[in-house]
Tab-separated table of C-alpha atoms and ligand atoms in Angstrom:
chain	number	residue	atom	x	y	z
R	6	UNK	CA	0.000	0.000	0.000
R	7	UNK	CA	2.833	2.387	0.774
R	8	UNK	CA	4.521	1.779	-2.541
R	9	UNK	CA	3.959	4.004	-5.535
R	10	UNK	CA	1.573	2.568	-8.070
R	11	UNK	CA	3.356	2.110	-11.366
R	12	UNK	CA	0.316	2.348	-13.618
R	13	UNK	CA	0.961	4.204	-16.822
R	14	UNK	CA	-0.529	7.467	-15.615
R	15	UNK	CA	2.200	7.792	-12.980
R	16	UNK	CA	4.769	7.049	-15.607
R	17	UNK	CA	7.583	9.596	-15.686
R	18	UNK	CA	6.638	10.548	-19.265
R	19	UNK	CA	3.400	12.112	-18.076
R	20	UNK	CA	3.243	15.832	-17.376
R	21	UNK	CA	3.649	17.374	-13.954
R	22	UNK	CA	0.003	18.119	-13.215
R	23	UNK	CA	-1.254	14.838	-14.699
R	24	UNK	CA	0.986	12.959	-12.295
R	25	UNK	CA	0.096	15.211	-9.385
R	26	UNK	CA	-3.701	15.148	-9.568
R	27	UNK	CA	-3.882	11.372	-10.049
R	28	UNK	CA	-1.248	10.433	-7.532
R	29	UNK	CA	-3.502	10.027	-4.474
R	30	UNK	CA	-6.196	8.163	-6.367
R	31	UNK	CA	-3.720	5.646	-7.707
R	32	UNK	CA	-2.360	4.964	-4.250
R	33	UNK	CA	-5.848	4.210	-2.984
R	34	UNK	CA	-7.297	2.031	-5.704
R	35	UNK	CA	-9.389	-0.278	-3.489
R	36	UNK	CA	-11.980	2.342	-2.553
R	37	UNK	CA	-11.910	4.549	-5.646
R	38	UNK	CA	-11.684	7.640	-3.419
R	39	UNK	CA	-9.771	10.398	-5.179
R	40	UNK	CA	-8.469	11.769	-1.876
R	41	UNK	CA	-6.618	9.784	0.692
R	42	UNK	CA	-8.577	9.745	3.975
R	43	UNK	CA	-7.112	11.816	6.821
R	44	UNK	CA	-6.274	9.003	9.224
R	45	UNK	CA	-6.698	10.133	12.815
R	46	UNK	CA	-5.546	6.977	14.512
R	47	UNK	CA	-2.449	7.490	16.625
R	48	UNK	CA	-1.995	3.789	17.278
R	49	UNK	CA	-2.089	0.813	14.921
R	50	UNK	CA	-3.102	-2.577	16.346
R	51	UNK	CA	-2.301	-6.077	15.069
R	52	UNK	CA	-3.980	-9.466	15.490
R	53	UNK	CA	-0.618	-11.177	15.582
R	54	UNK	CA	2.184	-9.883	17.801
R	55	UNK	CA	4.685	-10.986	15.139
R	56	UNK	CA	3.241	-8.400	12.753
R	57	UNK	CA	3.916	-5.578	15.212
R	58	UNK	CA	7.429	-6.894	15.760
R	59	UNK	CA	7.954	-6.782	11.968
R	60	UNK	CA	6.935	-3.109	11.904
R	61	UNK	CA	9.384	-2.271	14.695
R	62	UNK	CA	12.205	-4.187	13.053
R	63	UNK	CA	11.687	-2.648	9.617
R	64	UNK	CA	10.521	-5.823	7.828
R	65	UNK	CA	7.026	-4.425	7.286
R	66	UNK	CA	6.030	-1.006	5.913
R	67	UNK	CA	2.939	-0.849	8.113
R	68	UNK	CA	2.531	1.588	10.967
R	69	UNK	CA	2.943	1.531	14.726
R	70	UNK	CA	2.457	5.056	16.052
R	71	UNK	CA	1.478	8.246	14.223
R	72	UNK	CA	4.518	10.265	15.271
R	73	UNK	CA	6.571	8.094	12.895
R	74	UNK	CA	4.138	7.425	10.065
R	75	UNK	CA	0.506	7.116	9.020
R	76	UNK	CA	-1.088	5.973	5.760
R	77	UNK	CA	-1.967	9.645	5.060
R	78	UNK	CA	1.590	10.861	5.439
R	79	UNK	CA	2.941	8.020	3.298
R	80	UNK	CA	0.788	9.044	0.357
R	81	UNK	CA	2.092	12.621	0.414
R	82	UNK	CA	5.646	11.323	0.738
R	83	UNK	CA	5.194	9.079	-2.281
R	84	UNK	CA	3.767	11.955	-4.302
R	85	UNK	CA	6.706	14.205	-3.409
R	86	UNK	CA	9.211	11.476	-4.258
R	87	UNK	CA	7.528	11.044	-7.636
R	88	UNK	CA	7.424	14.768	-8.431
R	89	UNK	CA	11.046	15.281	-7.401
R	90	UNK	CA	12.175	12.157	-9.308
R	91	UNK	CA	13.828	11.107	-6.077
R	92	UNK	CA	14.295	7.937	-4.072
R	93	UNK	CA	12.360	8.625	-0.853
R	94	UNK	CA	10.849	11.436	1.206
R	95	UNK	CA	9.810	12.388	4.707
R	96	UNK	CA	7.323	15.083	5.619
R	97	UNK	CA	7.358	17.281	8.722
R	98	UNK	CA	5.154	19.746	10.566
R	99	UNK	CA	6.993	22.736	9.022
R	100	UNK	CA	9.778	23.537	6.584
R	101	UNK	CA	12.075	24.493	9.455
R	102	UNK	CA	11.421	21.120	11.082
R	103	UNK	CA	12.469	19.355	7.866
R	104	UNK	CA	15.648	21.412	7.640
R	105	UNK	CA	16.712	21.300	11.299
R	106	UNK	CA	15.881	17.627	11.734
R	107	UNK	CA	17.914	16.697	8.661
R	108	UNK	CA	20.962	18.595	9.873
R	109	UNK	CA	20.760	17.563	13.516
R	110	UNK	CA	20.542	13.889	12.637
R	111	UNK	CA	23.200	13.732	9.914
R	112	UNK	CA	25.815	15.986	11.554
R	113	UNK	CA	27.794	15.621	14.728
R	114	UNK	CA	30.192	17.678	16.831
R	115	UNK	CA	33.452	18.277	14.988
R	116	UNK	CA	31.843	18.312	11.537
R	117	UNK	CA	32.024	21.336	9.276
R	118	UNK	CA	29.106	22.682	7.229
R	119	UNK	CA	29.247	25.316	4.537
R	120	UNK	CA	26.129	27.474	4.286
R	121	UNK	CA	25.313	29.935	1.611
R	122	UNK	CA	25.371	33.385	3.200
R	123	UNK	CA	22.178	34.134	1.262
R	124	UNK	CA	19.600	32.230	3.279
R	125	UNK	CA	16.219	32.457	4.927
R	126	UNK	CA	16.401	34.388	8.239
R	127	UNK	CA	15.432	31.452	10.458
R	128	UNK	CA	17.946	29.171	8.722
R	129	UNK	CA	20.581	31.806	9.420
R	130	UNK	CA	19.546	31.822	13.073
R	131	UNK	CA	19.750	28.009	13.127
R	132	UNK	CA	23.385	28.104	11.963
R	133	UNK	CA	24.182	29.711	15.340
R	134	UNK	CA	22.429	26.848	17.137
R	135	UNK	CA	24.547	24.342	15.204
R	136	UNK	CA	27.707	26.187	16.295
R	137	UNK	CA	26.635	25.855	19.927
R	138	UNK	CA	26.563	22.083	19.484
R	139	UNK	CA	30.157	21.974	18.308
R	140	UNK	CA	29.445	21.920	14.572
R	141	UNK	CA	31.689	24.318	12.657
R	142	UNK	CA	29.780	26.617	10.335
R	143	UNK	CA	30.972	28.902	7.554
R	144	UNK	CA	28.568	31.181	5.692
R	145	UNK	CA	30.000	32.097	2.300
R	146	UNK	CA	29.151	33.627	-1.079
R	147	UNK	CA	28.058	30.492	-2.969
R	148	UNK	CA	27.802	32.388	-6.252
R	149	UNK	CA	31.613	32.171	-6.274
R	150	UNK	CA	33.147	28.742	-7.007
R	151	UNK	CA	36.480	30.058	-5.711
R	152	UNK	CA	34.915	30.879	-2.354
R	153	UNK	CA	33.339	27.410	-2.156
R	154	UNK	CA	36.649	25.706	-3.003
R	155	UNK	CA	38.471	27.718	-0.360
R	156	UNK	CA	35.874	26.879	2.297
R	157	UNK	CA	36.076	23.075	1.848
R	158	UNK	CA	37.976	21.270	4.622
R	159	UNK	CA	38.677	17.620	5.422
R	160	UNK	CA	35.760	17.585	7.913
R	161	UNK	CA	33.225	19.308	5.613
R	162	UNK	CA	30.110	17.127	5.504
R	163	UNK	CA	27.477	19.335	3.890
R	164	UNK	CA	27.052	22.292	1.587
R	165	UNK	CA	23.707	24.045	1.973
R	166	UNK	CA	22.112	26.573	-0.346
R	167	UNK	CA	18.766	27.876	-1.539
R	168	UNK	CA	18.029	27.724	-5.269
R	169	UNK	CA	16.938	31.371	-5.376
R	170	UNK	CA	17.689	33.244	-2.172
R	171	UNK	CA	15.502	35.958	-0.854
R	172	UNK	CA	15.283	38.893	-0.719
R	173	UNK	CA	18.175	39.660	-3.105
R	174	UNK	CA	17.433	36.669	-5.440
R	175	UNK	CA	20.989	35.307	-5.736
R	176	UNK	CA	20.870	32.106	-7.779
R	177	UNK	CA	22.917	29.018	-6.853
R	178	UNK	CA	24.562	27.116	-9.718
R	179	UNK	CA	23.604	23.641	-8.484
R	180	UNK	CA	25.568	21.665	-11.126
R	181	UNK	CA	28.742	23.610	-10.382
R	182	UNK	CA	28.248	23.068	-6.665
R	183	UNK	CA	27.726	19.361	-7.191
R	184	UNK	CA	31.029	19.147	-9.077
R	185	UNK	CA	32.790	20.787	-6.143
R	186	UNK	CA	31.108	18.533	-3.547
R	187	UNK	CA	31.443	15.157	-5.236
R	188	UNK	CA	35.219	14.571	-4.975
R	189	UNK	CA	35.051	15.284	-1.221
R	190	UNK	CA	31.882	13.237	-0.516
R	191	UNK	CA	30.144	16.413	0.671
R	192	UNK	CA	26.353	16.152	0.765
R	193	UNK	CA	24.736	18.899	-1.318
R	194	UNK	CA	21.577	20.009	0.513
R	195	UNK	CA	19.334	22.275	-1.535
R	196	UNK	CA	16.384	24.271	-0.196
R	197	UNK	CA	14.142	24.496	-3.275
R	198	UNK	CA	11.225	26.285	-1.592
R	199	UNK	CA	11.427	29.140	-4.155
R	200	UNK	CA	11.538	26.779	-7.120
R	201	UNK	CA	9.334	23.708	-6.549
R	202	UNK	CA	9.814	20.684	-8.778
R	203	UNK	CA	7.585	22.186	-11.499
R	204	UNK	CA	10.239	24.890	-12.003
R	205	UNK	CA	13.398	22.986	-11.237
R	206	UNK	CA	14.597	19.401	-11.413
R	207	UNK	CA	16.959	19.378	-8.437
R	208	UNK	CA	17.727	15.679	-8.818
R	209	UNK	CA	19.003	16.023	-12.380
R	210	UNK	CA	21.158	19.010	-11.397
R	211	UNK	CA	22.913	16.967	-8.709
R	212	UNK	CA	21.234	17.878	-5.409
R	213	UNK	CA	21.600	15.070	-2.851
R	214	UNK	CA	18.953	16.114	-0.359
R	215	UNK	CA	16.157	18.548	-1.096
R	216	UNK	CA	14.558	20.376	1.809
R	217	UNK	CA	11.450	22.357	1.158
R	218	UNK	CA	8.770	24.358	2.908
R	219	UNK	CA	5.443	22.972	1.713
R	220	UNK	CA	3.833	25.946	3.492
R	221	UNK	CA	4.788	28.177	0.578
R	222	UNK	CA	4.044	27.354	-3.082
R	223	UNK	CA	3.139	23.691	-2.602
R	224	UNK	CA	0.227	24.379	-0.228
R	225	UNK	CA	-0.175	27.823	-1.746
R	226	UNK	CA	-3.278	29.032	0.071
R	227	UNK	CA	-1.848	30.291	3.367
R	228	UNK	CA	-3.846	27.795	5.437
R	229	UNK	CA	-1.390	25.039	6.373
R	230	UNK	CA	2.223	24.522	7.469
R	231	UNK	CA	4.407	21.657	6.247
R	232	UNK	CA	7.901	20.674	5.190
R	233	UNK	CA	9.715	17.839	3.489
R	234	UNK	CA	13.090	16.315	2.862
R	235	UNK	CA	13.596	14.315	-0.306
R	236	UNK	CA	16.563	12.012	-0.879
R	237	UNK	CA	17.200	12.284	-4.615
R	238	UNK	CA	19.188	9.039	-4.678
R	239	UNK	CA	22.273	10.877	-5.983
R	240	UNK	CA	24.460	10.361	-2.905
R	241	UNK	CA	26.067	7.055	-1.980
R	242	UNK	CA	25.568	6.911	1.786
R	243	UNK	CA	28.277	4.253	2.069
R	244	UNK	CA	30.652	7.238	1.792
R	245	UNK	CA	29.067	9.168	4.659
R	246	UNK	CA	30.735	8.672	8.039
R	247	UNK	CA	27.799	9.551	10.332
R	248	UNK	CA	25.301	6.800	9.503
R	249	UNK	CA	24.716	4.684	12.593
R	250	UNK	CA	25.253	0.932	12.241
R	251	UNK	CA	21.621	0.237	13.252
R	252	UNK	CA	20.403	1.900	10.040
R	253	UNK	CA	22.809	0.129	7.700
R	254	UNK	CA	20.978	-3.163	7.339
R	255	UNK	CA	19.040	-2.277	4.158
R	256	UNK	CA	19.812	-0.832	0.726
R	257	UNK	CA	22.346	2.039	1.251
R	258	UNK	CA	19.958	4.355	-0.621
R	259	UNK	CA	17.603	4.162	2.399
R	260	UNK	CA	20.213	4.851	5.081
R	261	UNK	CA	19.952	8.630	5.363
R	262	UNK	CA	16.157	8.838	5.245
R	263	UNK	CA	15.928	6.036	7.810
R	264	UNK	CA	18.280	7.858	10.156
R	265	UNK	CA	16.428	11.160	9.680
R	266	UNK	CA	13.171	9.321	10.332
R	267	UNK	CA	14.305	7.435	13.420
R	268	UNK	CA	16.637	9.950	15.062
R	269	UNK	CA	14.837	13.038	13.832
R	270	UNK	CA	11.153	12.511	13.189
R	271	UNK	CA	10.637	9.819	15.825
R	272	UNK	CA	12.908	11.196	18.563
R	273	UNK	CA	12.294	14.916	17.997
R	274	UNK	CA	8.666	14.591	16.957
R	275	UNK	CA	7.822	17.373	14.469
R	276	UNK	CA	5.310	15.161	12.631
R	277	UNK	CA	2.839	16.405	10.041
R	278	UNK	CA	-0.819	15.891	10.955
R	279	UNK	CA	-3.168	14.006	8.630
R	280	UNK	CA	-5.426	17.046	8.347
R	281	UNK	CA	-2.437	19.053	7.157
R	282	UNK	CA	-1.633	16.329	4.616
R	283	UNK	CA	-5.112	16.741	3.174
R	284	UNK	CA	-4.897	20.547	2.971
R	285	UNK	CA	-1.454	20.340	1.373
R	286	UNK	CA	-2.489	17.803	-1.205
R	287	UNK	CA	-5.635	19.694	-2.219
R	288	UNK	CA	-3.686	22.964	-2.358
R	289	UNK	CA	-0.924	21.426	-4.445
R	290	UNK	CA	-3.193	20.293	-7.284
R	291	UNK	CA	-2.980	23.759	-8.882
R	292	UNK	CA	0.743	24.240	-8.203
R	293	UNK	CA	1.777	24.403	-11.865
R	294	UNK	CA	-1.035	26.772	-12.851
R	295	UNK	CA	-0.374	29.073	-9.926
R	296	UNK	CA	3.338	29.177	-10.717
R	297	UNK	CA	2.681	29.861	-14.418
R	298	UNK	CA	0.613	32.869	-13.428
R	299	UNK	CA	2.723	34.191	-10.541
R	300	UNK	CA	6.039	33.870	-12.374
R	301	UNK	CA	4.730	35.556	-15.507
R	302	UNK	CA	3.258	38.440	-13.485
R	303	UNK	CA	6.475	38.727	-11.433
R	304	UNK	CA	8.423	39.152	-14.680
R	305	UNK	CA	6.071	41.916	-15.866
R	306	UNK	CA	6.248	43.682	-12.508
R	307	UNK	CA	10.053	43.483	-12.506
R	308	UNK	CA	10.151	45.114	-15.943
R	309	UNK	CA	7.653	47.772	-14.927
R	310	UNK	CA	9.570	48.621	-11.742
R	311	UNK	CA	12.925	48.647	-13.513
R	312	UNK	CA	11.900	51.552	-15.774
R	313	UNK	CA	10.118	53.548	-13.033
R	314	UNK	CA	11.850	56.794	-12.012
R	315	UNK	CA	11.143	56.262	-8.298
R	316	UNK	CA	12.852	52.867	-8.214
R	317	UNK	CA	16.613	52.618	-7.731
R	318	UNK	CA	17.147	48.931	-8.352
R	319	UNK	CA	15.156	45.751	-9.016
R	320	UNK	CA	16.330	42.250	-8.062
R	321	UNK	CA	14.786	39.503	-10.195
R	322	UNK	CA	16.677	36.642	-11.899
R	323	UNK	CA	14.575	37.051	-15.073
R	324	UNK	CA	16.077	40.474	-15.795
R	325	UNK	CA	19.104	40.574	-18.095
R	326	UNK	CA	20.799	42.884	-15.577
R	327	UNK	CA	20.724	40.158	-12.892
R	328	UNK	CA	24.215	38.720	-12.188
R	329	UNK	CA	22.992	35.107	-12.484
R	330	UNK	CA	20.538	35.671	-15.342
R	331	UNK	CA	22.158	32.976	-17.519
R	332	UNK	CA	22.258	30.364	-14.752
R	333	UNK	CA	18.608	31.035	-13.928
R	334	UNK	CA	17.699	30.648	-17.612
R	335	UNK	CA	19.434	27.291	-17.837
R	336	UNK	CA	18.280	25.870	-14.507
R	337	UNK	CA	14.672	26.921	-14.097
R	338	UNK	CA	11.518	26.767	-16.160
R	339	UNK	CA	10.808	30.324	-14.905
R	340	UNK	CA	12.981	32.470	-12.636
R	341	UNK	CA	10.548	32.431	-9.716
R	342	UNK	CA	7.838	34.745	-8.407
R	343	UNK	CA	9.798	36.685	-5.796
R	344	UNK	CA	11.334	40.043	-6.563
R	345	UNK	CA	12.772	42.833	-4.472
R	346	UNK	CA	13.434	46.505	-5.107
R	347	UNK	CA	15.008	49.595	-3.594
R	348	UNK	CA	13.062	52.842	-3.808
R	349	UNK	CA	14.915	56.078	-4.494
R	350	UNK	CA	16.453	57.406	-1.276
R	351	UNK	CA	13.874	60.162	-0.805
R	352	UNK	CA	10.978	57.706	-0.352
R	353	UNK	CA	10.396	55.932	2.941
R	354	UNK	CA	9.637	52.259	2.313
R	355	UNK	CA	7.043	52.042	5.097
R	356	UNK	CA	5.193	55.080	3.710
R	357	UNK	CA	5.117	53.418	0.281
R	358	UNK	CA	3.778	50.118	1.641
R	359	UNK	CA	1.095	51.966	3.583
R	360	UNK	CA	-0.294	53.294	0.276
R	361	UNK	CA	-0.821	49.837	-1.249
R	362	UNK	CA	-4.462	48.784	-1.526
R	363	UNK	CA	-4.474	45.357	-3.221
R	364	UNK	CA	-1.045	44.127	-2.138
R	365	UNK	CA	-0.943	42.997	1.483
R	366	UNK	CA	1.744	43.987	3.963
R	367	UNK	CA	2.694	40.590	5.332
R	368	UNK	CA	5.509	38.157	5.868
R	369	UNK	CA	5.217	34.735	4.161
R	370	UNK	CA	5.647	34.028	0.452
R	371	UNK	CA	4.283	31.721	-2.203
R	372	UNK	CA	0.701	32.691	-1.414
R	373	UNK	CA	-2.122	33.274	-3.889
R	374	UNK	CA	-2.200	36.886	-2.703
R	375	UNK	CA	0.621	39.304	-3.491
R	376	UNK	CA	2.559	40.259	-0.375
R	377	UNK	CA	4.959	43.137	0.290
R	378	UNK	CA	7.347	43.376	3.223
R	379	UNK	CA	10.051	45.858	4.265
R	380	UNK	CA	12.728	43.231	4.965
R	381	UNK	CA	15.355	45.034	7.098
R	382	UNK	CA	13.086	46.026	10.027
R	383	UNK	CA	11.157	42.701	9.989
R	384	UNK	CA	12.338	39.268	8.771
R	385	UNK	CA	16.013	40.257	8.602
R	386	UNK	CA	15.980	42.510	11.687
R	387	UNK	CA	17.346	40.031	14.234
R	388	UNK	CA	20.527	39.292	12.264
R	389	UNK	CA	21.719	42.914	12.504
R	390	UNK	CA	23.088	45.451	10.039
R	391	UNK	CA	26.475	43.843	9.363
R	392	UNK	CA	24.955	40.502	8.335
R	393	UNK	CA	22.303	42.271	6.245
R	394	UNK	CA	25.021	44.137	4.380
R	395	UNK	CA	26.883	40.882	3.760
R	396	UNK	CA	23.687	39.510	2.213
R	397	UNK	CA	23.300	42.574	-0.013
R	398	UNK	CA	20.151	43.776	1.787
R	399	UNK	CA	19.588	47.525	1.634
R	400	UNK	CA	17.830	49.055	4.650
R	401	UNK	CA	14.886	50.290	2.540
R	402	UNK	CA	14.507	47.157	0.450
R	403	UNK	CA	11.007	45.820	-0.249
R	404	UNK	CA	10.314	42.197	-1.126
R	405	UNK	CA	7.302	41.233	-3.201
R	406	UNK	CA	5.911	37.717	-3.299
R	407	UNK	CA	3.753	37.785	-6.391
R	408	UNK	CA	0.414	35.986	-6.179
R	409	UNK	CA	-2.175	35.023	-8.760
R	410	UNK	CA	-4.168	38.253	-8.965
R	411	UNK	CA	-4.571	39.928	-12.349
R	412	UNK	CA	-1.252	41.509	-13.259
R	413	UNK	CA	-2.759	44.863	-14.362
R	414	UNK	CA	-4.307	45.344	-10.927
R	415	UNK	CA	-0.955	44.841	-9.268
R	416	UNK	CA	0.841	47.268	-11.591
R	417	UNK	CA	-1.896	49.827	-11.010
R	418	UNK	CA	-1.664	49.349	-7.249
R	419	UNK	CA	2.090	49.930	-7.230
R	420	UNK	CA	1.773	52.910	-9.626
R	421	UNK	CA	-0.798	54.705	-7.495
R	422	UNK	CA	1.256	54.075	-4.330
R	423	UNK	CA	4.415	55.460	-5.981
R	424	UNK	CA	2.476	58.493	-7.226
R	425	UNK	CA	1.521	59.335	-3.659
R	426	UNK	CA	5.092	59.115	-2.329
M	522	LIG	C1	9.532	29.637	4.696
M	522	LIG	C2	10.833	29.051	4.377
M	522	LIG	C3	11.375	28.029	5.179
M	522	LIG	C4	10.690	27.539	6.418
M	522	LIG	O1	9.457	26.974	6.169
M	522	LIG	P1	8.264	26.910	7.261
M	522	LIG	O2	7.298	25.986	6.631
M	522	LIG	O3	7.748	28.306	7.434
M	522	LIG	O4	8.869	26.387	8.517
M	522	LIG	C5	12.604	27.503	4.818
M	522	LIG	N1	13.264	27.941	3.727
M	522	LIG	C6	12.772	28.914	2.934
M	522	LIG	C7	13.542	29.332	1.733
M	522	LIG	C8	11.546	29.502	3.233
M	522	LIG	O5	11.072	30.482	2.458
């Protein structure tokens, strides 16, 4: 039941949305239900004690206790594995839970991790937590291969980056990073939250582990939190020194996910609820259509803002002026739906945001609604000025997460707000 159905419709030749909207149905063929039920049972009981023993000892894929797995969670995991063309997946209560659990269970004191210096604020904060546990951390400019090469040490275990960072939209060259990691057996961990699998095939570009916030584009409707880690199957875990012997009894491809599941999901407990699974899977059905719309509108907005006299600079990887324009073109179907801009110095960014009528002033991204946020005094406030400057964040910078509204309404909203400033 937990295995992916291999009927022709789930065949890899089929398009993204065809696979996605039929995935649950094909994993639940007995009843014909198109949605997987939200299983609320915490415990799973067996007529024969031997069957429960088999679950505990990994010989059976059935369930024992909902903190570790449920039939509902398995279906979402299978769907994610299929969409990412990976080997296996685990889902979590939030994106941060997926990320922190992965790192805390695969790293140990004395290891070294290289982080991109262009990362989500909470991930940046987490790097400090890792340091407190005796894990060495370096945050570097991953757009420079020279900087990556110089940062690699004999104890480097992981290289972590986001595909498109926010708010400045630096793009990571995943293939180039893979080439630098491979000779040293460094695990390439890619946060693809900004570019879900519809936009970017992380597996084919060489990512080893994908971590993602399902809260953003995947769910898309601002009503549910979730996260996932996907093992793409690219890394040979026989070369990784931190896998515990207990988890080495199966196919080496399963080792890392098993350790993350047992040490991380089971022992730390950030499990995704079955109700959240349902909301995520319903929300995700329109992922491709939402991204088509949001990315195309983001591109138009970037071009509009770029020529406006009250805008100093626009950051969007679809603009020819963007430093990684060519990489973004090669890697992604579209260069994302996040853009940032600096107003001319005479305009206060808070005053501008206060004039917006359609666009909401809110944190979060990947929503159906377009959201604007002044980043320095909010999501990047805690890290301080020096770190913001290292990330290329100007104090008056505004980030836009472009939703699915009609593009003309968004342009008009921004125009009227600029006129009033
Ligand atoms: C939001 C976000 C996360 C964290 O996800 P949550 O689901 O909010 O915990 C991680 N990485 C990136 C790039 C994000 O945008």
